[in-house]
Amino acid sequence: MMGDRRRTAASVPDLVSRAREGDPRAVARLISLVEDASPLLREVMAQLAPHTGHAQIVGITGSPGVGKSTSTNALVAELRRAGKRVGVLAVDPSSPFSGGALLGDRIRMQDHALDRDVYIRSMASRGHLGGLAWSTPQALRVLDAAGCDVVLVETVGVGQSEVEIASLADTTLVLLAPGMGDGIQAAKAGILEIGDLYVINKADREGADQVRRDLRSMLALTERREGAWKPPILKTVAARGEGLDEVVAGIDQHFAHLQHSGELVRRRTRRARGEVEAIALTALRERWGDVGGRSELDDLAAAVATGETDPYAAADDLLDRL
């Protein structure tokens, strides 16, 4: 076992080197180390760090049924036409069980399966401590260092995951579709605060113009500081590849705005802050793991129960002993 561990450890520089050259197996292995919370991650991340910061991170979110997978597939095709190397990370923050099946259900993604300049991966938080905030930024770091120009992060969950994905992205695309009550859902889910581009997919359906009018009216009510980015509202028919050129142009325009305004540095610093915090909290929780079996806790609990001390003082005492 120790021999296997040494061989694996010794292979980290080789894995990183091969991932930097675009070897899909090496990239897959590194992301697996992230998912498995491998002890080798510290070494991996230390070696990847100098090669990161190049990729544009684009979050894609929206309610079930709006065509997220179809849109992601079409967007990959458009980005490849523009000569971009693309990574796709499909994240399920809600389920520790479905990570292996996500892309099995996404037959459309097979269009890019043989393209060495497209890397597609599904991953779940798998229920480990830190969850999405812990694992996804590190997987993004792998794809960034592997030379992806753009990484698309598609959320499979809904609700809180929309906000979490937005916090991981440089640019967030919010997908809507006619006939799904999206005007109301937009207000409910708080997506008016997270979207950098709003994309009305299935725009050939009746009601697309009404969704656009409703969304424009709601966006007009939101407060934005002077000089802030004004999110465009675009229309696509992703199943036919229509309108994706405008989406790519919108992503590029938003990225240029981020760079010019200094917001890109601020967003990435916030992202790094959250990653560092999640890693630190995970380590603290692991260190705390056996606290329930410590005799000191029993002694302090008895003192609180008899009124000899208060729970805050007891908690401080316990922390001092850890």
PDB file of N, CA and C in Angstrom, residues 2 15 18 20 31 49 57 67 69 73 83 119 230 250 254 260 290 322:
ATOM      1  N   MET A   2       1.912   1.251   0.886  1.00  0.00           N
ATOM      2  CA  MET A   2       2.810   2.393   0.939  1.00  0.00           C
ATOM      3  C   MET A   2       3.567   2.544  -0.375  1.00  0.00           C
ATOM      4  N   LEU A  15       1.864  13.718 -14.048  1.00  0.00           N
ATOM      5  CA  LEU A  15       0.446  13.980 -14.326  1.00  0.00           C
ATOM      6  C   LEU A  15       0.228  15.435 -14.698  1.00  0.00           C
ATOM      7  N   ARG A  18       1.687  16.164 -18.153  1.00  0.00           N
ATOM      8  CA  ARG A  18       0.847  15.634 -19.239  1.00  0.00           C
ATOM      9  C   ARG A  18      -0.464  16.406 -19.363  1.00  0.00           C
ATOM     10  N   ARG A  20      -0.836  19.562 -18.687  1.00  0.00           N
ATOM     11  CA  ARG A  20      -0.473  20.827 -19.332  1.00  0.00           C
ATOM     12  C   ARG A  20      -0.350  20.669 -20.849  1.00  0.00           C
ATOM     13  N   ILE A  31      -8.616  15.522 -11.738  1.00  0.00           N
ATOM     14  CA  ILE A  31      -9.941  15.883 -11.218  1.00  0.00           C
ATOM     15  C   ILE A  31     -10.462  14.791 -10.286  1.00  0.00           C
ATOM     16  N   ALA A  49      -0.594  25.909  -9.633  1.00  0.00           N
ATOM     17  CA  ALA A  49      -0.811  27.330  -9.362  1.00  0.00           C
ATOM     18  C   ALA A  49      -0.139  28.285 -10.354  1.00  0.00           C
ATOM     19  N   ILE A  57     -14.037  31.675 -16.981  1.00  0.00           N
ATOM     20  CA  ILE A  57     -14.979  30.747 -16.353  1.00  0.00           C
ATOM     21  C   ILE A  57     -16.392  31.272 -16.594  1.00  0.00           C
ATOM     22  N   GLY A  67     -33.262  23.974 -21.475  1.00  0.00           N
ATOM     23  CA  GLY A  67     -32.320  23.539 -22.501  1.00  0.00           C
ATOM     24  C   GLY A  67     -30.877  23.830 -22.158  1.00  0.00           C
ATOM     25  N   SER A  69     -28.374  21.718 -21.274  1.00  0.00           N
ATOM     26  CA  SER A  69     -27.414  20.818 -21.923  1.00  0.00           C
ATOM     27  C   SER A  69     -27.317  21.092 -23.419  1.00  0.00           C
ATOM     28  N   ASN A  73     -23.937  22.444 -25.268  1.00  0.00           N
ATOM     29  CA  ASN A  73     -23.388  21.746 -26.426  1.00  0.00           C
ATOM     30  C   ASN A  73     -23.214  22.705 -27.607  1.00  0.00           C
ATOM     31  N   GLY A  83     -12.007  28.994 -32.420  1.00  0.00           N
ATOM     32  CA  GLY A  83     -10.645  28.543 -32.151  1.00  0.00           C
ATOM     33  C   GLY A  83     -10.311  28.406 -30.681  1.00  0.00           C
ATOM     34  N   TYR A 119     -12.796  19.245 -23.374  1.00  0.00           N
ATOM     35  CA  TYR A 119     -12.730  18.319 -22.238  1.00  0.00           C
ATOM     36  C   TYR A 119     -14.029  18.419 -21.463  1.00  0.00           C
ATOM     37  N   LYS A 230     -24.469  46.429 -17.917  1.00  0.00           N
ATOM     38  CA  LYS A 230     -25.901  46.278 -18.153  1.00  0.00           C
ATOM     39  C   LYS A 230     -26.126  44.966 -18.881  1.00  0.00           C
ATOM     40  N   GLY A 250     -21.326  38.328 -26.562  1.00  0.00           N
ATOM     41  CA  GLY A 250     -21.707  38.912 -25.273  1.00  0.00           C
ATOM     42  C   GLY A 250     -20.757  38.507 -24.160  1.00  0.00           C
ATOM     43  N   HIS A 254     -18.472  41.098 -22.056  1.00  0.00           N
ATOM     44  CA  HIS A 254     -18.530  41.163 -20.590  1.00  0.00           C
ATOM     45  C   HIS A 254     -17.135  40.961 -19.996  1.00  0.00           C
ATOM     46  N   HIS A 260     -11.454  45.822 -17.868  1.00  0.00           N
ATOM     47  CA  HIS A 260     -11.306  47.278 -17.900  1.00  0.00           C
ATOM     48  C   HIS A 260     -11.692  47.921 -16.570  1.00  0.00           C
ATOM     49  N   ASP A 290     -13.469  13.998  16.109  1.00  0.00           N
ATOM     50  CA  ASP A 290     -13.568  13.086  17.252  1.00  0.00           C
ATOM     51  C   ASP A 290     -13.878  13.808  18.556  1.00  0.00           C
ATOM     52  N   LEU A 322      -8.094  22.106  21.845  1.00  0.00           N
ATOM     53  CA  LEU A 322      -7.962  21.384  20.569  1.00  0.00           C
ATOM     54  C   LEU A 322      -6.628  21.680  19.878  1.00  0.00           C
TER      55      LEU A 322
END
